[in-house]
Amino acid sequence: SLPLEPGLVSQGLILDEAQLADKLKELFKLEKVTMGKVIAGLSGHNSVYRIITLPELPEPVLPEAVKREAKRVIPVPLDEVYLSYQPLPATRGETRVFLAAFPRNIADALYRTLHQAGLQPYIMDLAPLALCRTVNEPRSIIVNARLDHLDIMVMAERVPELIRRLSLPGEAESLSERLPTITEEVDRTIAFYNSSHQEQPLDSTVPMFVCGDLAQAPESWQSLAGKSACPVSILPSPVESPEGFNPNEFMVNIGLAFKELLPEKGEANFSLVNFNALPEVYITKAVRLSNILVPIGLTIAIGLLVYMGFLVYNKATYISVLRSELAPVESLIAQEH
């Protein structure tokens, strides 16, 4: 990784696309990595996540039904966000859908920057969802604390039931200064979840995993557990890492890689949510074979018609010439008789 100068990115939005594209080129050259297709991750800033329930619907009408419901449950105008969704396991007679809405300007800026750097993003994801994908537990709480933001995710039955991303006070530089705010928000998240899931609340049986700055401060974990008394531990990496490499700093990257890496047999507790958030406008349309063959067929047919036309014309001309030459001969024969 390379450090970024202040002012290049603010709250997930790329402000200087050209300079950041140059940084990416420099990084790929430094690491001797071939430029090409990449899986891109959005910060998740100002993103909204919902689990919606609809009547049981046939697949062809689901997109329109999801869009209609999104207008009701997403608290921002839909022309300002992109929507991505994925059907979830549901009981007979209903359709459950995981829905994500994220700012268009943030996604567009990321795509343009990557393209300018010579990269081709073919899959896109949101950082909180990538983190959820690294956890091999059906129920858990994930807390990711960074210098300027905090992510809290609640997993239930392998689905991110609750996702919160909060900005942290800029004046609080050390973790100890940020810890009271982090603890308060974790307690608030657990209380909010339990109030609407009284039949199966978050309790001492649900593990809490920490990453980011909290991973380096185990002395802070006890205060995070709060009234729930959840066992707190570092978020374990689902993949083996070389010696000297700290995977906890790159858990989002690992989660992005897991979009295409299948878990080992028997490990069936990773997140069920795994859709491609790349906006449809940027997805390269597969060229149908008929789209190629039909124009070729028409061209060949037209060519044959033209060729046949020339043949007919040439034969007609030839016959006309023969007839003109035949007239004097017929006249001579008539005179002889």
Short mmCIF file of C-alpha atoms in Angstrom, two decimals:
data_model
loop_
_atom_site.label_atom_id
_atom_site.label_comp_id
_atom_site.label_asym_id
_atom_site.label_seq_id
_atom_site.Cartn_x
_atom_site.Cartn_y
_atom_site.Cartn_z
CA SER A 1 0.00 0.00 0.00
CA LEU A 2 1.00 3.64 -0.47
CA PRO A 3 0.06 6.55 1.80
CA LEU A 4 -2.32 9.11 0.33
CA GLU A 5 -1.80 12.83 0.66
CA PRO A 6 -4.52 14.78 2.49
CA GLY A 7 -7.28 16.04 0.24
CA LEU A 8 -7.35 13.16 -2.25
CA VAL A 9 -10.29 11.39 -0.61
CA SER A 10 -12.93 12.69 1.80
CA GLN A 11 -15.57 10.47 3.43
CA GLY A 12 -15.22 7.87 0.71
CA LEU A 13 -15.46 10.37 -2.17
CA ILE A 14 -12.42 10.74 -4.45
CA LEU A 15 -11.72 14.46 -4.85
CA ASP A 16 -8.66 14.33 -7.12
CA GLU A 17 -9.21 11.49 -9.57
CA ALA A 18 -6.16 12.17 -11.75
CA GLN A 19 -3.70 12.22 -8.85
CA LEU A 20 -5.17 9.11 -7.27
CA ALA A 21 -5.03 7.32 -10.63
CA ASP A 22 -1.32 8.15 -10.80
CA LYS A 23 -0.90 6.74 -7.29
CA LEU A 24 -2.52 3.49 -8.39
CA LYS A 25 -0.25 3.24 -11.42
CA GLU A 26 2.75 3.82 -9.15
CA LEU A 27 1.59 1.12 -6.72
CA PHE A 28 1.02 -1.48 -9.43
CA LYS A 29 4.40 -0.70 -10.98
CA LEU A 30 6.15 -0.86 -7.61
CA GLU A 31 4.61 -4.24 -6.78
CA LYS A 32 5.10 -5.52 -10.35
CA VAL A 33 1.40 -6.31 -10.68
CA THR A 34 -0.17 -6.49 -14.13
CA MET A 35 -2.86 -3.90 -14.80
CA GLY A 36 -6.17 -5.49 -15.68
CA LYS A 37 -9.41 -6.61 -14.08
CA VAL A 38 -9.93 -5.78 -10.40
CA ILE A 39 -12.53 -6.18 -7.66
CA ALA A 40 -13.28 -2.71 -6.30
CA GLY A 41 -14.48 -1.84 -2.82
CA LEU A 42 -16.52 1.20 -1.78
CA SER A 43 -16.16 2.60 1.73
CA GLY A 44 -19.87 2.28 2.45
CA HIS A 45 -20.09 5.91 3.57
CA ASN A 46 -23.66 7.25 3.40
CA SER A 47 -24.90 3.82 2.34
CA VAL A 48 -28.19 2.31 3.48
CA TYR A 49 -28.93 -1.37 4.04
CA ARG A 50 -32.35 -2.95 4.43
CA ILE A 51 -33.90 -6.40 4.53
CA ILE A 52 -37.28 -6.18 2.85
CA THR A 53 -40.10 -8.72 2.72
CA LEU A 54 -42.36 -9.01 -0.31
CA PRO A 55 -45.03 -11.48 -1.40
CA GLU A 56 -43.73 -14.50 -3.27
CA LEU A 57 -42.94 -13.17 -6.73
CA PRO A 58 -41.77 -14.63 -10.04
CA GLU A 59 -38.22 -13.68 -10.99
CA PRO A 60 -39.14 -11.39 -13.94
CA VAL A 61 -41.14 -8.96 -11.78
CA LEU A 62 -38.74 -8.88 -8.82
CA PRO A 63 -36.55 -5.95 -10.01
CA GLU A 64 -39.52 -3.60 -10.36
CA ALA A 65 -40.99 -4.75 -7.03
CA VAL A 66 -37.67 -4.13 -5.26
CA LYS A 67 -37.40 -0.66 -6.80
CA ARG A 68 -40.92 0.24 -5.67
CA GLU A 69 -40.21 -0.93 -2.13
CA ALA A 70 -36.86 0.88 -2.14
CA LYS A 71 -38.69 4.16 -2.75
CA ARG A 72 -40.52 3.53 0.50
CA VAL A 73 -37.68 2.34 2.75
CA ILE A 74 -34.64 4.27 1.45
CA PRO A 75 -34.55 7.76 3.03
CA VAL A 76 -32.88 9.47 0.04
CA PRO A 77 -34.04 10.09 -3.56
CA LEU A 78 -33.37 7.03 -5.70
CA ASP A 79 -31.83 9.16 -8.46
CA GLU A 80 -28.96 9.91 -6.04
CA VAL A 81 -28.09 6.28 -5.29
CA TYR A 82 -27.42 2.98 -6.99
CA LEU A 83 -29.36 -0.06 -5.81
CA SER A 84 -28.06 -3.60 -5.46
CA TYR A 85 -29.97 -6.50 -4.01
CA GLN A 86 -29.98 -10.24 -3.46
CA PRO A 87 -32.85 -12.62 -2.64
CA LEU A 88 -32.48 -14.44 0.69
CA PRO A 89 -33.86 -17.78 1.88
CA ALA A 90 -37.52 -17.26 2.78
CA THR A 91 -40.57 -19.18 3.93
CA ARG A 92 -43.19 -20.25 1.43
CA GLY A 93 -45.39 -17.41 0.26
CA GLU A 94 -42.87 -14.59 0.72
CA THR A 95 -39.72 -13.14 -0.81
CA ARG A 96 -36.93 -11.77 1.40
CA VAL A 97 -34.39 -9.45 -0.18
CA PHE A 98 -31.18 -7.88 1.10
CA LEU A 99 -31.04 -4.36 -0.33
CA ALA A 100 -28.16 -1.87 -0.43
CA ALA A 101 -28.26 1.73 -1.63
CA PHE A 102 -25.03 3.70 -2.07
CA PRO A 103 -24.23 7.19 -3.43
CA ARG A 104 -23.87 7.46 -7.19
CA ASN A 105 -21.20 10.17 -7.00
CA ILE A 106 -18.92 7.99 -4.86
CA ALA A 107 -19.29 4.92 -7.09
CA ASP A 108 -18.91 6.93 -10.31
CA ALA A 109 -15.75 8.66 -9.07
CA LEU A 110 -14.19 5.34 -8.07
CA TYR A 111 -14.98 3.77 -11.44
CA ARG A 112 -13.59 6.73 -13.39
CA THR A 113 -10.40 6.77 -11.29
CA LEU A 114 -9.75 3.06 -11.74
CA HIS A 115 -10.43 3.32 -15.46
CA GLN A 116 -8.05 6.28 -15.72
CA ALA A 117 -5.39 4.19 -13.96
CA GLY A 118 -5.73 1.47 -16.59
CA LEU A 119 -7.77 -0.88 -14.41
CA GLN A 120 -11.04 -2.56 -15.26
CA PRO A 121 -13.37 -3.04 -12.27
CA TYR A 122 -15.67 -5.95 -13.07
CA ILE A 123 -16.96 -6.56 -9.54
CA MET A 124 -17.79 -3.98 -6.88
CA ASP A 125 -18.63 -4.38 -3.20
CA LEU A 126 -19.15 -2.34 -0.04
CA ALA A 127 -16.53 -2.53 2.73
CA PRO A 128 -18.95 -3.50 5.55
CA LEU A 129 -20.29 -6.39 3.47
CA ALA A 130 -16.74 -7.50 2.65
CA LEU A 131 -15.93 -7.58 6.38
CA CYS A 132 -19.04 -9.65 7.08
CA ARG A 133 -17.88 -12.16 4.48
CA THR A 134 -14.73 -12.99 6.47
CA VAL A 135 -16.61 -14.25 9.54
CA ASN A 136 -17.22 -17.98 9.81
CA GLU A 137 -20.02 -17.71 12.39
CA PRO A 138 -23.80 -17.73 11.88
CA ARG A 139 -24.29 -15.05 14.56
CA SER A 140 -21.75 -12.42 15.55
CA ILE A 141 -21.00 -8.74 16.12
CA ILE A 142 -18.19 -7.12 14.12
CA VAL A 143 -16.61 -3.85 15.23
CA ASN A 144 -14.15 -2.10 12.91
CA ALA A 145 -12.67 1.09 14.37
CA ARG A 146 -10.50 3.42 12.32
CA LEU A 147 -9.15 6.91 12.94
CA ASP A 148 -12.13 8.69 11.38
CA HIS A 149 -14.94 6.14 11.28
CA LEU A 150 -16.55 3.18 12.99
CA ASP A 151 -18.33 0.18 11.43
CA ILE A 152 -20.64 -2.02 13.50
CA MET A 153 -22.27 -5.06 11.90
CA VAL A 154 -24.65 -7.61 13.42
CA MET A 155 -24.77 -11.00 11.71
CA ALA A 156 -27.78 -13.26 12.26
CA GLU A 157 -28.22 -16.58 10.46
CA ARG A 158 -25.36 -15.62 8.14
CA VAL A 159 -27.06 -12.40 7.05
CA PRO A 160 -25.96 -8.82 7.94
CA GLU A 161 -29.12 -7.83 9.83
CA LEU A 162 -27.81 -4.46 10.98
CA ILE A 163 -25.00 -2.30 9.59
CA ARG A 164 -23.97 1.07 11.00
CA ARG A 165 -21.16 3.32 9.78
CA LEU A 166 -20.39 6.36 11.91
CA SER A 167 -17.91 9.21 11.65
CA LEU A 168 -15.71 9.65 14.71
CA PRO A 169 -14.77 13.05 16.17
CA GLY A 170 -11.81 14.47 14.26
CA GLU A 171 -10.25 15.97 17.37
CA ALA A 172 -9.90 12.55 19.03
CA GLU A 173 -6.54 11.30 17.77
CA SER A 174 -5.74 8.39 20.10
CA LEU A 175 -7.80 5.22 20.53
CA SER A 176 -8.22 5.95 24.24
CA GLU A 177 -9.89 9.25 23.33
CA ARG A 178 -12.20 7.53 20.86
CA LEU A 179 -12.97 4.50 23.04
CA PRO A 180 -15.86 6.04 25.05
CA THR A 181 -17.66 6.95 21.81
CA ILE A 182 -16.99 3.51 20.33
CA THR A 183 -18.27 1.75 23.46
CA GLU A 184 -21.38 3.91 23.59
CA GLU A 185 -22.22 3.21 19.93
CA VAL A 186 -21.68 -0.54 20.35
CA ASP A 187 -24.01 -0.58 23.39
CA ARG A 188 -26.57 1.46 21.46
CA THR A 189 -26.42 -0.91 18.49
CA ILE A 190 -26.90 -4.01 20.64
CA ALA A 191 -29.81 -2.40 22.53
CA PHE A 192 -31.49 -1.35 19.28
CA TYR A 193 -31.12 -4.82 17.77
CA ASN A 194 -32.38 -6.58 20.90
CA SER A 195 -35.44 -4.33 21.09
CA SER A 196 -36.64 -5.67 17.74
CA HIS A 197 -35.37 -9.25 18.19
CA GLN A 198 -36.57 -10.11 21.68
CA GLU A 199 -37.08 -13.75 20.73
CA GLN A 200 -33.35 -14.15 19.97
CA PRO A 201 -31.34 -11.24 21.41
CA LEU A 202 -27.60 -10.72 21.33
CA ASP A 203 -26.26 -12.23 24.55
CA SER A 204 -23.14 -13.80 26.02
CA THR A 205 -23.31 -16.66 23.49
CA VAL A 206 -22.74 -14.32 20.52
CA PRO A 207 -19.07 -13.57 19.79
CA MET A 208 -17.84 -10.04 19.12
CA PHE A 209 -14.95 -9.65 16.68
CA VAL A 210 -12.81 -6.53 16.46
CA CYS A 211 -10.50 -5.28 13.71
CA GLY A 212 -8.74 -2.09 12.75
CA ASP A 213 -7.29 -0.03 15.60
CA LEU A 214 -9.10 -2.10 18.25
CA ALA A 215 -7.15 -5.20 17.24
CA GLN A 216 -3.99 -3.62 18.62
CA ALA A 217 -5.58 -2.73 21.97
CA PRO A 218 -6.85 -5.88 23.76
CA GLU A 219 -7.08 -3.89 27.00
CA SER A 220 -10.08 -2.08 25.49
CA TRP A 221 -12.08 -5.18 24.68
CA GLN A 222 -13.65 -5.68 28.10
CA SER A 223 -15.35 -2.29 27.98
CA LEU A 224 -16.77 -3.11 24.53
CA ALA A 225 -18.64 -6.16 25.80
CA GLY A 226 -20.75 -3.96 28.08
CA LYS A 227 -23.97 -5.38 29.48
CA SER A 228 -24.19 -8.09 26.84
CA ALA A 229 -21.04 -9.77 28.19
CA CYS A 230 -20.17 -10.97 24.69
CA PRO A 231 -16.81 -12.72 24.37
CA VAL A 232 -14.52 -10.31 22.49
CA SER A 233 -11.62 -11.40 20.29
CA ILE A 234 -9.67 -10.28 17.26
CA LEU A 235 -11.34 -10.95 13.90
CA PRO A 236 -9.54 -14.09 12.66
CA SER A 237 -8.40 -14.29 9.07
CA PRO A 238 -10.20 -16.99 7.06
CA VAL A 239 -7.02 -17.59 5.03
CA GLU A 240 -3.47 -18.46 5.95
CA SER A 241 -1.01 -15.56 5.88
CA PRO A 242 2.75 -15.49 5.37
CA GLU A 243 4.98 -14.81 8.35
CA GLY A 244 5.28 -11.13 9.18
CA PHE A 245 2.01 -10.21 7.46
CA ASN A 246 -0.78 -8.75 9.60
CA PRO A 247 -4.04 -9.80 7.91
CA ASN A 248 -6.16 -7.77 10.32
CA GLU A 249 -5.15 -4.59 8.50
CA PHE A 250 -6.47 -6.03 5.23
CA MET A 251 -9.68 -7.79 6.24
CA VAL A 252 -11.75 -5.75 3.78
CA ASN A 253 -9.38 -6.82 0.98
CA ILE A 254 -9.71 -10.46 2.06
CA GLY A 255 -13.48 -10.10 2.07
CA LEU A 256 -13.33 -8.71 -1.47
CA ALA A 257 -11.23 -11.67 -2.59
CA PHE A 258 -13.78 -14.01 -1.00
CA LYS A 259 -16.38 -12.82 -3.49
CA GLU A 260 -14.87 -15.35 -5.90
CA LEU A 261 -13.00 -17.73 -3.59
CA LEU A 262 -15.24 -20.55 -2.41
CA PRO A 263 -14.86 -21.53 1.27
CA GLU A 264 -13.48 -24.94 2.07
CA LYS A 265 -15.86 -27.84 2.31
CA GLY A 266 -17.71 -27.92 5.63
CA GLU A 267 -17.24 -24.19 6.34
CA ALA A 268 -20.83 -23.16 5.80
CA ASN A 269 -21.19 -20.16 8.11
CA PHE A 270 -19.87 -17.33 5.95
CA SER A 271 -22.20 -14.52 4.91
CA LEU A 272 -24.92 -15.39 2.41
CA VAL A 273 -24.86 -11.90 0.93
CA ASN A 274 -22.60 -11.78 -2.10
CA PHE A 275 -23.93 -9.66 -4.97
CA ASN A 276 -22.06 -7.59 -7.54
CA ALA A 277 -22.64 -3.92 -6.64
CA LEU A 278 -21.07 -2.68 -9.88
CA PRO A 279 -23.72 -0.36 -11.38
CA GLU A 280 -25.43 -1.84 -14.42
CA VAL A 281 -24.31 1.09 -16.55
CA TYR A 282 -20.69 -0.11 -16.14
CA ILE A 283 -21.29 -3.81 -16.71
CA THR A 284 -20.02 -4.91 -20.11
CA LYS A 285 -22.92 -6.45 -21.95
CA ALA A 286 -22.27 -9.94 -23.24
CA VAL A 287 -22.60 -9.96 -27.03
CA ARG A 288 -25.23 -12.49 -28.05
CA LEU A 289 -24.25 -14.87 -30.86
CA SER A 290 -27.42 -13.99 -32.75
CA ASN A 291 -26.37 -10.32 -32.71
CA ILE A 292 -23.25 -11.33 -34.64
CA LEU A 293 -24.72 -14.01 -36.89
CA VAL A 294 -27.82 -12.10 -38.01
CA PRO A 295 -25.89 -9.13 -39.52
CA ILE A 296 -23.42 -11.55 -41.10
CA GLY A 297 -26.29 -13.58 -42.51
CA LEU A 298 -27.98 -10.46 -43.86
CA THR A 299 -24.72 -9.32 -45.45
CA ILE A 300 -24.23 -12.71 -47.11
CA ALA A 301 -27.86 -12.76 -48.26
CA ILE A 302 -27.61 -9.26 -49.71
CA GLY A 303 -24.33 -10.22 -51.37
CA LEU A 304 -25.92 -13.30 -52.91
CA LEU A 305 -28.87 -11.27 -54.15
CA VAL A 306 -26.55 -8.72 -55.71
CA TYR A 307 -24.45 -11.51 -57.25
CA MET A 308 -27.56 -13.24 -58.60
CA GLY A 309 -28.73 -9.89 -59.94
CA PHE A 310 -25.48 -9.49 -61.83
CA LEU A 311 -25.80 -13.04 -63.17
CA VAL A 312 -29.34 -12.40 -64.39
CA TYR A 313 -28.30 -9.08 -65.92
CA ASN A 314 -25.24 -10.60 -67.60
CA LYS A 315 -27.23 -13.50 -69.03
CA ALA A 316 -29.96 -11.19 -70.30
CA THR A 317 -27.32 -9.01 -71.98
CA TYR A 318 -25.62 -12.05 -73.48
CA ILE A 319 -28.91 -13.38 -74.86
CA SER A 320 -29.70 -9.95 -76.32
CA VAL A 321 -26.32 -9.90 -78.09
CA LEU A 322 -26.84 -13.41 -79.44
CA ARG A 323 -30.25 -12.46 -80.77
CA SER A 324 -28.82 -9.37 -82.52
CA GLU A 325 -26.14 -11.54 -84.16
CA LEU A 326 -28.65 -14.20 -85.06
CA ALA A 327 -30.95 -11.85 -87.04
CA PRO A 328 -28.60 -11.42 -90.12
CA VAL A 329 -27.99 -15.18 -90.23
CA GLU A 330 -31.70 -15.90 -90.25
CA SER A 331 -32.11 -13.31 -93.05
CA LEU A 332 -29.45 -15.02 -95.21
CA ILE A 333 -31.03 -18.41 -94.70
CA ALA A 334 -34.38 -17.03 -95.74
CA GLN A 335 -32.88 -15.54 -98.95
CA GLU A 336 -31.24 -18.85 -99.91
CA HIS A 337 -34.55 -20.59 -99.63
#
